[in-house]
Tab-separated table of C-alpha atoms in Angstrom:
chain	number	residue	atom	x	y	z
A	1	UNK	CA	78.016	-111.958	70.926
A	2	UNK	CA	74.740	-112.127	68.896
A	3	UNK	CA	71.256	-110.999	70.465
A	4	UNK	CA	70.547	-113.076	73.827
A	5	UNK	CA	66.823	-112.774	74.900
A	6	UNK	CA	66.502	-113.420	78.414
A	7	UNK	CA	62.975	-113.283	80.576
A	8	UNK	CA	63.560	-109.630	81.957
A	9	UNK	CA	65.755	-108.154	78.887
A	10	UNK	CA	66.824	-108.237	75.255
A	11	UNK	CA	70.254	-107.621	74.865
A	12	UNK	CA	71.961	-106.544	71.674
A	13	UNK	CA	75.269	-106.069	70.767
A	14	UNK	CA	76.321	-102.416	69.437
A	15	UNK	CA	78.928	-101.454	67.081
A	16	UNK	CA	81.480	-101.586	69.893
A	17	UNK	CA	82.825	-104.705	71.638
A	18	UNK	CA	81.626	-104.616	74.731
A	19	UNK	CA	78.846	-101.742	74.541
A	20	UNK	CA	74.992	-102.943	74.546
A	21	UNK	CA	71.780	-102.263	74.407
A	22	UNK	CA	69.390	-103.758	76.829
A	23	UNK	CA	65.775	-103.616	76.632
A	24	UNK	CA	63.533	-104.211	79.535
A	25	UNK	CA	60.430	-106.259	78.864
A	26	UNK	CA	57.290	-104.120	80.536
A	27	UNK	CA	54.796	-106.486	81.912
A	28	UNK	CA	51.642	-105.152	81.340
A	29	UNK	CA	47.670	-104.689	82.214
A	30	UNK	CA	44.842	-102.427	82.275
A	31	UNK	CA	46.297	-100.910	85.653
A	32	UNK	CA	50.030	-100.060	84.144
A	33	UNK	CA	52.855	-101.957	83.711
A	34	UNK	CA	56.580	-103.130	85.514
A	35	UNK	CA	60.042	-103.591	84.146
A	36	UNK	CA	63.124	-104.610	85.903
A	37	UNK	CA	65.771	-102.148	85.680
A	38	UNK	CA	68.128	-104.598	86.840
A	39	UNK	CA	69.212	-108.238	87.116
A	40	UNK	CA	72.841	-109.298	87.775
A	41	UNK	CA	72.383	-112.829	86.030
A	42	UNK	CA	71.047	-111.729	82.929
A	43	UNK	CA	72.990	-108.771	82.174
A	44	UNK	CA	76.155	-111.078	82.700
A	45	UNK	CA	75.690	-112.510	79.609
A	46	UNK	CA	76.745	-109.076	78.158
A	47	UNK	CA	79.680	-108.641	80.440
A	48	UNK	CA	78.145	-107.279	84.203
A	49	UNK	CA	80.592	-107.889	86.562
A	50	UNK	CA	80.618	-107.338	90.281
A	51	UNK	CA	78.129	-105.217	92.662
A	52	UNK	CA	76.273	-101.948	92.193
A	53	UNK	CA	78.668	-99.997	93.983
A	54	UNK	CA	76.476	-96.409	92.910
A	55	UNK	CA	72.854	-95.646	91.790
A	56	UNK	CA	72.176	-92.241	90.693
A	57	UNK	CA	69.807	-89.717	89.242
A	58	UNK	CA	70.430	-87.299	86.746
A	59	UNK	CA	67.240	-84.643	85.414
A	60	UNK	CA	68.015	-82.275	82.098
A	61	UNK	CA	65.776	-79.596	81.947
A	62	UNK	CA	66.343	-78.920	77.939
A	63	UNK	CA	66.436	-80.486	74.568
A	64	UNK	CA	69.797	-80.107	72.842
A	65	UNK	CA	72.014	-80.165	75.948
A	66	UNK	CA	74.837	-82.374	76.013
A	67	UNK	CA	76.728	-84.129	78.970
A	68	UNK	CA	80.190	-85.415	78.688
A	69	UNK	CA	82.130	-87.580	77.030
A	70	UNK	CA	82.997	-88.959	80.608
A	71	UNK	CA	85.161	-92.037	82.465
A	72	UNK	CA	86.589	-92.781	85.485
A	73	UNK	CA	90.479	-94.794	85.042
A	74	UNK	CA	91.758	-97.778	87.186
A	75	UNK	CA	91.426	-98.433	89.785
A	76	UNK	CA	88.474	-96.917	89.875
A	77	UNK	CA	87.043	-97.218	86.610
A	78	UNK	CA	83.695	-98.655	86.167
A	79	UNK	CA	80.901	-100.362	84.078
A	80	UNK	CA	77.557	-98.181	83.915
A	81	UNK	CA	73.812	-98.856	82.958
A	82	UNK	CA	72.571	-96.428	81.969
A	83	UNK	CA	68.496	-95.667	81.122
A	84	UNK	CA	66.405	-92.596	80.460
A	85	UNK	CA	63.596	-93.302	82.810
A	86	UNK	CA	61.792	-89.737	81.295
A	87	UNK	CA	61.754	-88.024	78.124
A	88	UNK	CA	64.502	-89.133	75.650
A	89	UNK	CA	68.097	-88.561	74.953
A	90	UNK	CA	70.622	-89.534	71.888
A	91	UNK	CA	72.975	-91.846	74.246
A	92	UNK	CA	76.572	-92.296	73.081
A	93	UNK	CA	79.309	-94.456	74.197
A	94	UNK	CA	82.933	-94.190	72.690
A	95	UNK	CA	86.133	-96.694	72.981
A	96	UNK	CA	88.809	-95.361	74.285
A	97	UNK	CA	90.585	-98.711	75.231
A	98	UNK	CA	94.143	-98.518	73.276
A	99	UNK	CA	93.856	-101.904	72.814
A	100	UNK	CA	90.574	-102.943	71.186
A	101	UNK	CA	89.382	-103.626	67.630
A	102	UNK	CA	87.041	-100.725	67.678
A	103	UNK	CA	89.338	-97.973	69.558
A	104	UNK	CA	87.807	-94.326	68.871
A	105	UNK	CA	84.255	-95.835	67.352
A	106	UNK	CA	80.986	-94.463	68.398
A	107	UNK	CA	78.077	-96.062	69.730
A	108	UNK	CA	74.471	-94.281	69.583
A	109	UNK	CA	71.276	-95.519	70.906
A	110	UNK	CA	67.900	-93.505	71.249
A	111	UNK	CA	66.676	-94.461	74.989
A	112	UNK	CA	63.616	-93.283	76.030
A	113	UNK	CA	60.769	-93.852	78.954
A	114	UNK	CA	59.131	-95.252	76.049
A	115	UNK	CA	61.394	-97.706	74.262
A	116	UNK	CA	62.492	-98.922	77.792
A	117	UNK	CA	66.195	-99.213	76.546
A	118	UNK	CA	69.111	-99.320	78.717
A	119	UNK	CA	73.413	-98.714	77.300
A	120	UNK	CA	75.354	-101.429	79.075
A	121	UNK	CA	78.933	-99.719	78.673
A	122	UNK	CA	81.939	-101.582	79.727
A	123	UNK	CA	85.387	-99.633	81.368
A	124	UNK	CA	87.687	-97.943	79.205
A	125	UNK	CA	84.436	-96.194	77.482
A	126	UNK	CA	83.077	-92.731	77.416
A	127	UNK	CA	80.247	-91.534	77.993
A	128	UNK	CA	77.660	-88.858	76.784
A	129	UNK	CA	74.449	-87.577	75.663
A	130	UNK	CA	72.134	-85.140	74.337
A	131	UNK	CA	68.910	-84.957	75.617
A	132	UNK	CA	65.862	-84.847	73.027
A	133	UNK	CA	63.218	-83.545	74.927
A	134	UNK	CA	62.601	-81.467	77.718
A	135	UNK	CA	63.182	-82.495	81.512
A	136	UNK	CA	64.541	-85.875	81.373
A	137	UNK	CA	65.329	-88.144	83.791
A	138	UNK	CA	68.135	-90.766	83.684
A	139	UNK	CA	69.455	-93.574	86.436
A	140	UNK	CA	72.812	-94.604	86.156
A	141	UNK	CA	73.979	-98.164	87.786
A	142	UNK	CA	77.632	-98.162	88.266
A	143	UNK	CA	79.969	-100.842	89.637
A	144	UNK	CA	82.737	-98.275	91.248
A	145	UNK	CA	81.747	-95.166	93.257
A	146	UNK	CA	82.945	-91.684	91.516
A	147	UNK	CA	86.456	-90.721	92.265
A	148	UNK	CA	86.714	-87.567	91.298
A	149	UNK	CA	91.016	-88.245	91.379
A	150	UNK	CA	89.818	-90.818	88.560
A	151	UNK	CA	87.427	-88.732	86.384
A	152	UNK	CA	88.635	-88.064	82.650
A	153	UNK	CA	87.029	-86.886	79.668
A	154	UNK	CA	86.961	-86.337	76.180
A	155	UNK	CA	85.353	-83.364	74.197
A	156	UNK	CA	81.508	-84.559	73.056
A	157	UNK	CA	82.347	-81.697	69.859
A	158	UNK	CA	85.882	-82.910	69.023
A	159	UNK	CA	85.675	-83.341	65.201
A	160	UNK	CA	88.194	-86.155	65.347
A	161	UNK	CA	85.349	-88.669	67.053
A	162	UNK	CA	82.479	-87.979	64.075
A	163	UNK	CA	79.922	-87.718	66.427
A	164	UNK	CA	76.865	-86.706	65.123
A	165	UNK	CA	74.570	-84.935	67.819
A	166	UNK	CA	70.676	-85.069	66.388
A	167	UNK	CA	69.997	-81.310	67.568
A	168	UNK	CA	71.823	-77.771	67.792
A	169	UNK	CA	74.598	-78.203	71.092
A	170	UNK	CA	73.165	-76.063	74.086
A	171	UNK	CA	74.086	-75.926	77.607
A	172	UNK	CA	77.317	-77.360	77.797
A	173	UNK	CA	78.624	-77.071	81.743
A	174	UNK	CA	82.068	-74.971	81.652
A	175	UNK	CA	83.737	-78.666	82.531
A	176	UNK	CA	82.836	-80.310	79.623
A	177	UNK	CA	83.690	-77.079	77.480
A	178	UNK	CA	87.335	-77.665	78.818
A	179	UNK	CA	87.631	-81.162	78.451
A	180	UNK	CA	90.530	-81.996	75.977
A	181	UNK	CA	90.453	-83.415	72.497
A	182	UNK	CA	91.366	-86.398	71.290
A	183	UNK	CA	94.228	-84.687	69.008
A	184	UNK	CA	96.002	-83.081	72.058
A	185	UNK	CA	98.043	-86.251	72.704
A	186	UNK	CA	95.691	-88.968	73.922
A	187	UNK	CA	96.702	-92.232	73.987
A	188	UNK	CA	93.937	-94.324	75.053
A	189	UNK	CA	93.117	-96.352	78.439
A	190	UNK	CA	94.047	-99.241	79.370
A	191	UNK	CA	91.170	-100.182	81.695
């Protein structure tokens, strides 16, 4: 899919099938602005499917700390939207879908409050970031609720996945320090 430019969003396609970036058009005037966060119709066109099922918050109090790589598997895996609504973060999405043409490729997009970007990432894709400034705030949309039978990961510093992470790694939680590397035997999802 090539760049679709809807009334409420731009969407772009990333180096990963599936994975995009969607930026929300701000209406603005002298007393502030709106954007839409979210509209089923358009972000169909980039692969939305079904209902919100989960909206939540996330805040990071520093610069340099990474979160994840994380998923949730079938039957509960799940799409996510994912926008830094405060601050800025280094937003990365990986393929781990056995099956596709860009299994194990990265995606990374700078969201911010101020670029009013959104990562549109499909199932069968992890996700992580680092954030770049101090106390940001992120929503996720999802379309399953968290399982926590379901949840995987991958290591955000396994070597194997070339990630490159803008700033010096701080305060990863002890769960994503013991998540496993791609090396030790994984063989992809099939979402």
């Amino acid at each position: 899919m090539s760049s679709v430019s809807g009334n409420r969003f731009l969407i772009e396609p990333t180096a990963i099938a599936g994975v995009y970036t969607v930026t929300r058009r701000k209406l603005a005037d002298e007393r502030g602005f709106l954007s839409r966060l979210f509209e089923p119709e358009e972000l169909a066109l980039a692969g939305w499917r079904g209902p919100i099922a989960q909206i939540n918050e996330t805040g990071t109090a520093r610069a340099g700390t990474v979160r994840g790589l994380h998923y949730q598997t079938p039957p509960h895996a799940e799409m996510k939207l994912v926008s830094c609504v405060a601050g800025s973060i280094h937003d990365v999405a990986v393929d781990l879908r056995k099956l596709s043409p860009t299994y194990l490729r990265s995606a990374a997009v700078e969201l911010s409050a101020e670029n009013g970007r959104a990562l549109l990432i499909p199932e069968g894709c992890a996700h992580g970031f680092q954030a770049l400034t101090d106390d940001v705030r992120m929503i996720y949309l999802h379309t399953a609720p968290y399982a926590a039978a379901y949840e995987g990961g991958i290591d955000a510093l396994d070597p194997a996945l070339r990630l490159h992470w803008p700033l010096p790694v701080i305060n990863r939680s002890p769960r994503d320090e013991a998540l496993p590397r791609i090396a030790s035997g994984f063989e992809g999802l099939t979402p």
